[in-house]
Short mmCIF file of C-alpha atoms in Angstrom, two decimals:
data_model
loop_
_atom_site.label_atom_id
_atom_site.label_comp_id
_atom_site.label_asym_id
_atom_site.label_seq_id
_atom_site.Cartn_x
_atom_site.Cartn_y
_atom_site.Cartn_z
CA UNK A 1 83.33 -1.97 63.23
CA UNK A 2 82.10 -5.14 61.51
CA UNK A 3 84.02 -7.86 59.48
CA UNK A 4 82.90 -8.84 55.49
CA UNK A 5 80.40 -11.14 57.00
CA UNK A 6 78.64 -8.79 59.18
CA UNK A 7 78.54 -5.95 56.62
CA UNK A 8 77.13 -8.48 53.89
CA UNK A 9 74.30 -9.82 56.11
CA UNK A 10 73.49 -6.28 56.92
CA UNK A 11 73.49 -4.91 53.54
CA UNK A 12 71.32 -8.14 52.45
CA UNK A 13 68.64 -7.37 55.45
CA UNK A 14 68.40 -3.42 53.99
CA UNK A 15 67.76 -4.73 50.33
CA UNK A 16 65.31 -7.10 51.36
CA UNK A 17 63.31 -4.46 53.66
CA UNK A 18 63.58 -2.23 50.73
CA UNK A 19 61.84 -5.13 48.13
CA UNK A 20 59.10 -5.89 50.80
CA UNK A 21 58.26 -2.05 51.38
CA UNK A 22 57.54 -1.49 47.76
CA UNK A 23 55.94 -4.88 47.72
CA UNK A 24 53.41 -3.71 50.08
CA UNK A 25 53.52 -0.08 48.35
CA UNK A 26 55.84 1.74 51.22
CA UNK A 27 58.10 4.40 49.70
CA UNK A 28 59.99 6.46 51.30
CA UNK A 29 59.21 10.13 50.00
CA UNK A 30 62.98 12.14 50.24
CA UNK A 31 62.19 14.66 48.27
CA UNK A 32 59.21 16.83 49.71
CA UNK A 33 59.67 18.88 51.90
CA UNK A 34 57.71 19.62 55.45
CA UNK A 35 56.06 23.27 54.15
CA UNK A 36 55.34 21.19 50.77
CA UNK A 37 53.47 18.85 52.35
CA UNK A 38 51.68 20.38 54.91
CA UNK A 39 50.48 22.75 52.63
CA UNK A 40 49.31 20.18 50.64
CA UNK A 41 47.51 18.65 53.24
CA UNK A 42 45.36 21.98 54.02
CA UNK A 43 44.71 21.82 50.78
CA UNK A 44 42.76 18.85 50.83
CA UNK A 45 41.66 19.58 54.02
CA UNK A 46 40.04 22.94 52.45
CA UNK A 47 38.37 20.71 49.86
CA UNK A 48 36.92 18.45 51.81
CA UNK A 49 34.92 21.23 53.92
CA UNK A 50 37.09 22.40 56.63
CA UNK A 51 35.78 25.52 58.09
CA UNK A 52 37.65 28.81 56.75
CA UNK A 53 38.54 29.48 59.99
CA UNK A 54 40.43 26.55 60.62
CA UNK A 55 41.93 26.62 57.24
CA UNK A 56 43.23 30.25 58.42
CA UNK A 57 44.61 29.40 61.21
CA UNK A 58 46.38 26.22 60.16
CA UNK A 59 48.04 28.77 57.68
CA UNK A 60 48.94 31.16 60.58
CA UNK A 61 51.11 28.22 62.13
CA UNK A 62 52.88 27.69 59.51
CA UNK A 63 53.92 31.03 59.69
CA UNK A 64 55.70 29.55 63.32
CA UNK A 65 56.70 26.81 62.09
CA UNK A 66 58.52 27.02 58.58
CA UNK A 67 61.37 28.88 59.68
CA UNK A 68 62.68 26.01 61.95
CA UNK A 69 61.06 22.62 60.14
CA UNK A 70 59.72 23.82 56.84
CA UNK A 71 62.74 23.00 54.75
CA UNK A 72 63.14 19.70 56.44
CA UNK A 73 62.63 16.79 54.39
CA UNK A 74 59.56 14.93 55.95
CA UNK A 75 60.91 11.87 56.31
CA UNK A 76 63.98 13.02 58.17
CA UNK A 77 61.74 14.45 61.03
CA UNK A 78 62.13 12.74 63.83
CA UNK A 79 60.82 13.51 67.50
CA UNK A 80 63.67 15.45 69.24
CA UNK A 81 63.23 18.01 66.27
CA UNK A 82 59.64 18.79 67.20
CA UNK A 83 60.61 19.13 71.07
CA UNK A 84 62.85 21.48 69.49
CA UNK A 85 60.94 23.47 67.91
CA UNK A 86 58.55 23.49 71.04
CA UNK A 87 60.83 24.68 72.89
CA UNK A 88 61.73 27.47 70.70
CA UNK A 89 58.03 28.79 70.57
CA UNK A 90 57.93 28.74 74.40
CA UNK A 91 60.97 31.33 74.66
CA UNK A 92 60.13 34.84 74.75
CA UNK A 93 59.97 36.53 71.21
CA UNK A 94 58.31 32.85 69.74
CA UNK A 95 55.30 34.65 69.15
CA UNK A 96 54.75 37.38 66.64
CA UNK A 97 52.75 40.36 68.66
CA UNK A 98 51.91 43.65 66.60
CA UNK A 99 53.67 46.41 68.18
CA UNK A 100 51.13 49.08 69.53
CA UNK A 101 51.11 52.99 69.18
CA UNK A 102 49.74 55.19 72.08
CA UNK A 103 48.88 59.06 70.95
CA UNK A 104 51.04 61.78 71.46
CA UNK A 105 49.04 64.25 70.56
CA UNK A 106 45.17 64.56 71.20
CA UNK A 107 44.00 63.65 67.76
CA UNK A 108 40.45 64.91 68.70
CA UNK A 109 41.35 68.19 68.54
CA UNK A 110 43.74 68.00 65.69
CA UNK A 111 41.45 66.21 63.59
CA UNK A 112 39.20 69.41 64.12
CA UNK A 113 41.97 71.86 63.20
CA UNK A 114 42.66 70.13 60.21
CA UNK A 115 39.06 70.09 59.08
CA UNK A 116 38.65 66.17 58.81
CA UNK A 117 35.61 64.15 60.36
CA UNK A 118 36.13 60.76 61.86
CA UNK A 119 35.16 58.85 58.60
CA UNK A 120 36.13 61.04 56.24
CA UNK A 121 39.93 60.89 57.94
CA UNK A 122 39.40 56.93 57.79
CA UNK A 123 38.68 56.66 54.71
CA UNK A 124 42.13 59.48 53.53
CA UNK A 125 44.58 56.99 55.30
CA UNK A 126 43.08 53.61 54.90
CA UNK A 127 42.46 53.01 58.54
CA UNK A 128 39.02 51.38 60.07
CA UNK A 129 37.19 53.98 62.04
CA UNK A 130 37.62 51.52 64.81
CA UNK A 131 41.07 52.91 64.72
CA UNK A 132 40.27 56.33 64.68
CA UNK A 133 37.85 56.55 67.42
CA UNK A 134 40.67 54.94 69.34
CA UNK A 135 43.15 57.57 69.50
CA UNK A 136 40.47 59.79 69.36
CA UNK A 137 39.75 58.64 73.08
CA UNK A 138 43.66 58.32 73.55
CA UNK A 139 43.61 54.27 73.62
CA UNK A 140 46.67 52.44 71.47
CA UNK A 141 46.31 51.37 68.12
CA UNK A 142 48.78 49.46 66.06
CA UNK A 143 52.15 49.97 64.92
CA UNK A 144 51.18 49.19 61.19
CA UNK A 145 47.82 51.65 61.47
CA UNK A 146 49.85 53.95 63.16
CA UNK A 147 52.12 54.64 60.33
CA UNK A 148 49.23 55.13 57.95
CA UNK A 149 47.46 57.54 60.33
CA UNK A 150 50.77 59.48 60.30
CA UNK A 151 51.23 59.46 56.75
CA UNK A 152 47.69 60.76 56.29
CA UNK A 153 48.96 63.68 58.80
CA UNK A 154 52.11 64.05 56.31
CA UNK A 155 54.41 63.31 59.54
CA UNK A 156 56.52 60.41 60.81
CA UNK A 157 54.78 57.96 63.17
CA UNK A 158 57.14 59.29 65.90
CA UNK A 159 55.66 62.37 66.08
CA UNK A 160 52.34 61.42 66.62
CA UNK A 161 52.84 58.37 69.07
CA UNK A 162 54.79 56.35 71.27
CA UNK A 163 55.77 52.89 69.67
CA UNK A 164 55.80 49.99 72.08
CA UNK A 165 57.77 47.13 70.79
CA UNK A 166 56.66 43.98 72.22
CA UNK A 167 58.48 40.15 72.36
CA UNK A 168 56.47 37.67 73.95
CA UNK A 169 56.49 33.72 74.41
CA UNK A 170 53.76 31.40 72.57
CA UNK A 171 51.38 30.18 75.35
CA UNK A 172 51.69 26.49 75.98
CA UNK A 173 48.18 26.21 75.14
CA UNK A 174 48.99 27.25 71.06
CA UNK A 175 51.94 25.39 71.29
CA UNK A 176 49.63 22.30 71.86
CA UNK A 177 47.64 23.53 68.82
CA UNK A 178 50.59 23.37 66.96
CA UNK A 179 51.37 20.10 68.05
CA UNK A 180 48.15 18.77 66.95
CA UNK A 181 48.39 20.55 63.53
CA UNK A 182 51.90 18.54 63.44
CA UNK A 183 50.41 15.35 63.79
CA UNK A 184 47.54 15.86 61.24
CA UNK A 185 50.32 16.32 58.79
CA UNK A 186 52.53 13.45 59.49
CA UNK A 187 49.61 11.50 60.60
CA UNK A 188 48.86 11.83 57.06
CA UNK A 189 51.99 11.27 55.46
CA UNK A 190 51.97 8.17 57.12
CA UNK A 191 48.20 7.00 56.03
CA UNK A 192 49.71 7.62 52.67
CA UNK A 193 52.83 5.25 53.26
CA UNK A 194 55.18 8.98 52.54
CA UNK A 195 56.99 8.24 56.12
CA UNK A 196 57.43 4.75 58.35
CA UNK A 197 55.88 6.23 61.46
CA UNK A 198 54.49 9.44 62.70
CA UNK A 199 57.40 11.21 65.02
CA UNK A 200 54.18 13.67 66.33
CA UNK A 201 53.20 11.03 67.95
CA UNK A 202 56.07 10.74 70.17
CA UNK A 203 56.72 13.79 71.63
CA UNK A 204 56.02 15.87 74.57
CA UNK A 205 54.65 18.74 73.97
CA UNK A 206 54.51 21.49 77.06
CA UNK A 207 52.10 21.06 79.60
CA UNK A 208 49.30 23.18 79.81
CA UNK A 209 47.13 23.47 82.72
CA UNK A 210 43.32 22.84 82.52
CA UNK A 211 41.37 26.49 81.77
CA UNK A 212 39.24 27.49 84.49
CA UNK A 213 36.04 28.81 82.18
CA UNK A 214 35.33 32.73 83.05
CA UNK A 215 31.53 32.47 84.14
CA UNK A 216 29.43 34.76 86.64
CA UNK A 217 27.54 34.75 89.47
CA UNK A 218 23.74 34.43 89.15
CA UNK A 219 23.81 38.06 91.47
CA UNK A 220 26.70 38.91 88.40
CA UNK A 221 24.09 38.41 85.76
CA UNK A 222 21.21 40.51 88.30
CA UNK A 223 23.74 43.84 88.23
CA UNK A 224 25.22 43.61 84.67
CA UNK A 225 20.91 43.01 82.87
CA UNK A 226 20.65 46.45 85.37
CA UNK A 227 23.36 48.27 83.63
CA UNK A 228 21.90 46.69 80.02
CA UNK A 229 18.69 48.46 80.95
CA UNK A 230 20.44 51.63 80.57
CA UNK A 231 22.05 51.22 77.22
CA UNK A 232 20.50 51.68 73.24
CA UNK A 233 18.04 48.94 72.67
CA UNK A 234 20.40 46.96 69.98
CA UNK A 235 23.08 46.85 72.54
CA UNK A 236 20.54 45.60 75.07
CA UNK A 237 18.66 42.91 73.05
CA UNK A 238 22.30 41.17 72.29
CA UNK A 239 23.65 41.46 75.99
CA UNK A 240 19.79 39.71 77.03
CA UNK A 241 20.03 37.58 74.16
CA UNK A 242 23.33 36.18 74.55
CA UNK A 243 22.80 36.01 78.37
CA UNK A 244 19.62 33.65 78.13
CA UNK A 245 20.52 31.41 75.29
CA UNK A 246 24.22 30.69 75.67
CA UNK A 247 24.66 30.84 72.10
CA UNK A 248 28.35 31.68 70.63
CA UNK A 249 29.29 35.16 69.80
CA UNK A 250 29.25 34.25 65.59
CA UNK A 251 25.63 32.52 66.22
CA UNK A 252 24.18 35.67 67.90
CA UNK A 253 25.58 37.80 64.70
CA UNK A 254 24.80 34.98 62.10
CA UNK A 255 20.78 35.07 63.67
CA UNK A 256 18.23 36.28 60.91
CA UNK A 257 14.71 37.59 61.65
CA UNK A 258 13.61 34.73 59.58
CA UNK A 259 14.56 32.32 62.49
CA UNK A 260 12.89 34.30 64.70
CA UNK A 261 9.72 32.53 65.90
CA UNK A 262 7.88 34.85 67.77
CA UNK A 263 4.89 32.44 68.08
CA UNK A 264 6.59 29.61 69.82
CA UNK A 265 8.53 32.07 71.92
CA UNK A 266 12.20 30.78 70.21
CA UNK A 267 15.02 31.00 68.03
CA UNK A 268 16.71 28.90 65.27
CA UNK A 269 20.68 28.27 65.35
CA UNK A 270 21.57 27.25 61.89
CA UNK A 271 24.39 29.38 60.90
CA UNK A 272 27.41 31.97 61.81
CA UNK A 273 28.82 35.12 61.31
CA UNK A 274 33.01 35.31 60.81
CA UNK A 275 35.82 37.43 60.10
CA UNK A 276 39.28 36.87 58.54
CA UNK A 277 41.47 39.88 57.25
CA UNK A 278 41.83 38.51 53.67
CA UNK A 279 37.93 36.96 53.48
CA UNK A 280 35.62 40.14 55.13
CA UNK A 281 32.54 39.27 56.39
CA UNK A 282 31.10 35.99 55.66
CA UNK A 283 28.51 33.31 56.93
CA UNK A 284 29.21 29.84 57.33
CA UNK A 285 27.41 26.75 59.47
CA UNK A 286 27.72 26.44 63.34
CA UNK A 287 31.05 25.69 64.52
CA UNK A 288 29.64 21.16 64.98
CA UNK A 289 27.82 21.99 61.77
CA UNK A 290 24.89 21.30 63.60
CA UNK A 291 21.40 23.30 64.28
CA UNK A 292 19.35 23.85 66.95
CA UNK A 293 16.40 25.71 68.43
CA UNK A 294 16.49 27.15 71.12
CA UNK A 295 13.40 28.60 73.10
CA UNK A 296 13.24 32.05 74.77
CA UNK A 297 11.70 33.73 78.28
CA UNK A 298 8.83 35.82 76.97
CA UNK A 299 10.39 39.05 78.78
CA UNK A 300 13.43 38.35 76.02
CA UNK A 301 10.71 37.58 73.40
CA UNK A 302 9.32 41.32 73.96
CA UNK A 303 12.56 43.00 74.07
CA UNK A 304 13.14 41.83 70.29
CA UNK A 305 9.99 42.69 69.26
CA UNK A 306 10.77 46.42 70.40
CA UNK A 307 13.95 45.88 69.34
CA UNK A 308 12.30 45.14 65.71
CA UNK A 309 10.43 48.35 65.85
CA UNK A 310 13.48 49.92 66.50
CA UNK A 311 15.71 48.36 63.71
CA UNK A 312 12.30 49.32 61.15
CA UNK A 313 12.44 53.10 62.13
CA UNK A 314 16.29 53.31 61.65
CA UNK A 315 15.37 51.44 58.17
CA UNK A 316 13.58 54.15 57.41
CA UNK A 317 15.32 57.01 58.68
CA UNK A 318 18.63 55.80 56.68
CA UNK A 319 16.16 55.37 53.08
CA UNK A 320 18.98 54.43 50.23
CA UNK A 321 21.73 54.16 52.46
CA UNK A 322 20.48 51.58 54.62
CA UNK A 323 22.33 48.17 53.84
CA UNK A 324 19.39 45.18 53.90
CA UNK A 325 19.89 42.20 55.15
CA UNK A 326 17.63 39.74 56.91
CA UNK A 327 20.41 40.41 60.14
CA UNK A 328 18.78 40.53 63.78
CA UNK A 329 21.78 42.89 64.65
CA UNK A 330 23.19 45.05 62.39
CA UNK A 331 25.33 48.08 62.13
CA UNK A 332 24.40 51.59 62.17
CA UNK A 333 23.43 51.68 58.97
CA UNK A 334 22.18 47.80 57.90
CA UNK A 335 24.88 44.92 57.26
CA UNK A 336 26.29 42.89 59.21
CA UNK A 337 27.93 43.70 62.46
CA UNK A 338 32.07 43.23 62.36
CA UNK A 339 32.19 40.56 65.20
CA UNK A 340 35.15 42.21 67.21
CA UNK A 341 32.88 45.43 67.51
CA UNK A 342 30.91 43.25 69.86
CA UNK A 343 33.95 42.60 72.17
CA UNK A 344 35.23 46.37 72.32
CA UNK A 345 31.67 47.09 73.50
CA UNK A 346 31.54 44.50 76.22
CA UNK A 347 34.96 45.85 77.53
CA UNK A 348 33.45 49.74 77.59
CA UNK A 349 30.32 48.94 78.97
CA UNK A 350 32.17 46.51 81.93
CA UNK A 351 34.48 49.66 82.75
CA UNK A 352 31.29 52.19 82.77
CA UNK A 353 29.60 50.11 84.56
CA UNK A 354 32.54 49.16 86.94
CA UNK A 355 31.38 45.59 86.64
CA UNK A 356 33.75 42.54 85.89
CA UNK A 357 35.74 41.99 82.55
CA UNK A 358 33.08 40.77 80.21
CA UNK A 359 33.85 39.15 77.09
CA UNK A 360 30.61 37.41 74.54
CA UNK A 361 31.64 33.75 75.91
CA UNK A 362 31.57 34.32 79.68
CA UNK A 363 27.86 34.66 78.86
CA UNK A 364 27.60 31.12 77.43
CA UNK A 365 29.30 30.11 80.04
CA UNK A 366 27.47 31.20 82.74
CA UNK A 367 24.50 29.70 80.90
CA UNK A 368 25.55 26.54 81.21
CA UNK A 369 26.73 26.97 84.83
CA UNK A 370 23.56 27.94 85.89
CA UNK A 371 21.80 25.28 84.24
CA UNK A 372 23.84 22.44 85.31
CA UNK A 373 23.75 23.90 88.89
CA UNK A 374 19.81 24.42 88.85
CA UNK A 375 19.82 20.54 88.01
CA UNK A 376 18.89 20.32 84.30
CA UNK A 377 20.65 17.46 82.78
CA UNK A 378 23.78 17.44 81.35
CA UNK A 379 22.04 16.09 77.70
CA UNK A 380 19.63 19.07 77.69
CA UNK A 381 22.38 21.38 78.49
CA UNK A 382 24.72 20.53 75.47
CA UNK A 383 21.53 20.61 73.11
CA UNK A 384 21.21 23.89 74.18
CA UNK A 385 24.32 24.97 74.37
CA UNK A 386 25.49 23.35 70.72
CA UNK A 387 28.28 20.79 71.62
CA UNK A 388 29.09 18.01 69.32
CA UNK A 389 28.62 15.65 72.18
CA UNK A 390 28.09 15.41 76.22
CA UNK A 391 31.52 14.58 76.54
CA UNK A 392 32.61 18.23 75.92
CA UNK A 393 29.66 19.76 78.16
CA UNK A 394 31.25 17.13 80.94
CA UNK A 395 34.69 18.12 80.26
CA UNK A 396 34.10 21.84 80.31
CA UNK A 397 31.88 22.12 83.23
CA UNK A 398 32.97 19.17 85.05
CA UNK A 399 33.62 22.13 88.44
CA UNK A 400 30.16 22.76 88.02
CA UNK A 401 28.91 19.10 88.05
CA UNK A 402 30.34 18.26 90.74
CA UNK A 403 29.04 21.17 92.71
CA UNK A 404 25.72 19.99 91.39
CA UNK A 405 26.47 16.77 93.05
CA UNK A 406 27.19 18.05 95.87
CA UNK A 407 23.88 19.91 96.29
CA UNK A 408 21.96 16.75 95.70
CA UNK A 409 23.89 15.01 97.92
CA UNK A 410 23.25 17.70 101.01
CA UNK A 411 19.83 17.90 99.61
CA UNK A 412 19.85 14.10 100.35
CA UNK A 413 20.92 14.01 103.46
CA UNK A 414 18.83 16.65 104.87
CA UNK A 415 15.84 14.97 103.63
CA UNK A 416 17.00 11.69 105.28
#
């Protein structure tokens, strides 16, 4: 509804916006394509270092989010789309959950029958062992594994197990994730003058409320180093170990006897063990990139030097078919350890023991709890403890630097 005038004026202010943006090098980019260009920015986010990790997982949400924004054109995004799309992930079935398979049948005794050892039967059907010792003990496996186990039995998957299929919602916590992966993107695309704003940077994503960090009790720590007392000296060392330094579940696997100083009682953080399906087993740097020492209680110090011992008679007992490496912990037969294994046998010692769920980074942080509680500053604690800065320690353990407080204030006052 304008007259001649109006609609001359207006078409005169769009052509001279349009002269001044490519005056200043704006253009508007309407031809790529969301999934084009976010996958062109992991690419240079690959080459400029990014961990592999990170790289996988940015890959993984694209996964999410190319069926609903992929074939948009980037600079027709705008911010109710991305609520959208939130909202979408937050209904049940947003998230992608393998389907698991519980036994039927008691594949102990059929793997017997059929004359197959546990490895041997791995190895027929393409399945870890992992896998195999699972229904062995009658705990689920997935649907995909499933289906190979059963074709290795020549029988349908039905036969052999119950399939549960499962539909859940994306936590608000990924969703967040996403959102920040969103905004790297377009946060990009507008550094490179591709869009006129960033519509990320407008939304509301869901809210997600602040994670209580899973830690335990110092008379925790007294009963589960009891029930590590009892176990095989590898599995011992790592529970100690882990206990005592803090250190993150890929550090402990990453650690090398060559950073092992058993002079200075201590240990040397410089790299990490990983895992992704389509990469194996790999080392990379800590997850701030940075190192750090870290010095040990001498009872821990001569637990690794039996442990050594140990690890040199198994060397020896194996001959050619030991795997070396320069690997504090190792599997059965050398090489590195695969870093889930570690969480499976947290979860089966806990229930053994009928102690709490345990899971590699409660340890770290009950580490720091302890520390910050005892009083040791909040500086020496994130050295230890390998944060990029103090900010995170304070973030993370704010609960128990406050309680810390609070001591020294009753502390205080008694005194007074």
């Amino acid at each position: 509804p304008m007259t001649d005038r109006q609609m001359e004026k207006a078409v005169q202010k769009v052509a001279y916006e349009f002269e001044h943006n490519l005056q200043v090098g704006f253009q508007v980019d309407n031809r790529q394509t969301f999934e084009q260009y976010a996958y062109y920015v992991i690419d240079l986010k690959e080459r400029q270092g990014a961990a592999s990790n990170t790289i996988h997982v940015y890959k993984m949400f694209m996964q999410r989010i190319s069926p609903m924004i992929g074939n948009m054109k980037i600079m027709s995004i705008r911010p109710q789309h991305l609520n959208n799309l939130y909202k979408e992930l937050g209904k049940v079935g947003g998230r992608k959950v393998r389907n698991r398979a519980y036994p039927k049948v008691d594949f102990r005794k059929l793997l017997e029958e059929r004359g197959y050892s546990w490895s041997a039967f791995s190895k027929k059907c393409g399945v870890c062992i992992d896998s195999i010792r699972s229904i062995c003990n009658g705990r689920y496996i997935g649907e995909e594994s499933a289906r190979k186990v059963a074709a290795g039995l020549c029988g349908k998957a039905e036969s052999f197990f119950t399939i549960e299929q499962r539909q859940e919602a994306i936590s608000p916590k990924t969703i967040q994730r996403i959102h920040s992966f969103i905004s790297i993107v377009l946060a990009k695309a507008e550094s490179e003058m591709l869009i006129m704003y960033n519509p990320a940077s407008k939304v509301t994503p869901p809210f997600c409320p602040p994670h209580e960090p899973n830690y335990f009790q110092p008379e925790e720590i007294a009963r589960i180093l009891d029930a590590a007392d009892k176990e095989p000296i590898k599995w011992k060392t790592m529970i100690y170990l882990m206990i005592v330094t803090g250190a993150r579940r890929g550090e402990i696997l990453g650690l090398k006897w060559g950073n092992v100083d058993f002079e200075n009682n201590q240990i040397y953080i410089d790299g990490c063990l990983s895992y992704l399906p389509h990469k194996g087993k790999f080392e990379g740097p800590t997850k701030t990139r940075k190192s750090r020492y870290i010095t040990l209680p001498q009872e821990v110090v001569c637990l690794l030097r039996q442990y050594r011992a140990w690890q040199a008679e198994q060397r020896l007992m194996y001959g050619d078919k030991w795997l070396e490496t320069d690997f504090v912990f190792t599997a059965d037969r050398g090489g590195p350890l695969l870093p889930t294994s570690i969480n499976s046998k947290l979860i089966k010692f806990s229930e053994n023991n009928g102690l709490p769920h345990i899971n590699p980074h409660a340890f770290r942080h009950s580490a720091a709890s302890i520390m910050i509680a005892s009083g040791v500053d909040v500086l020496t604690v994130s050295k230890m403890l390998g944060h990029a800065n103090t900010s995170t320690t304070t973030d993370f353990y704010g609960h128990a630097i406050e309680e810390a407080k609070r001591k020294a204030v009753e502390c205080l006052s008694e005194t007074i």
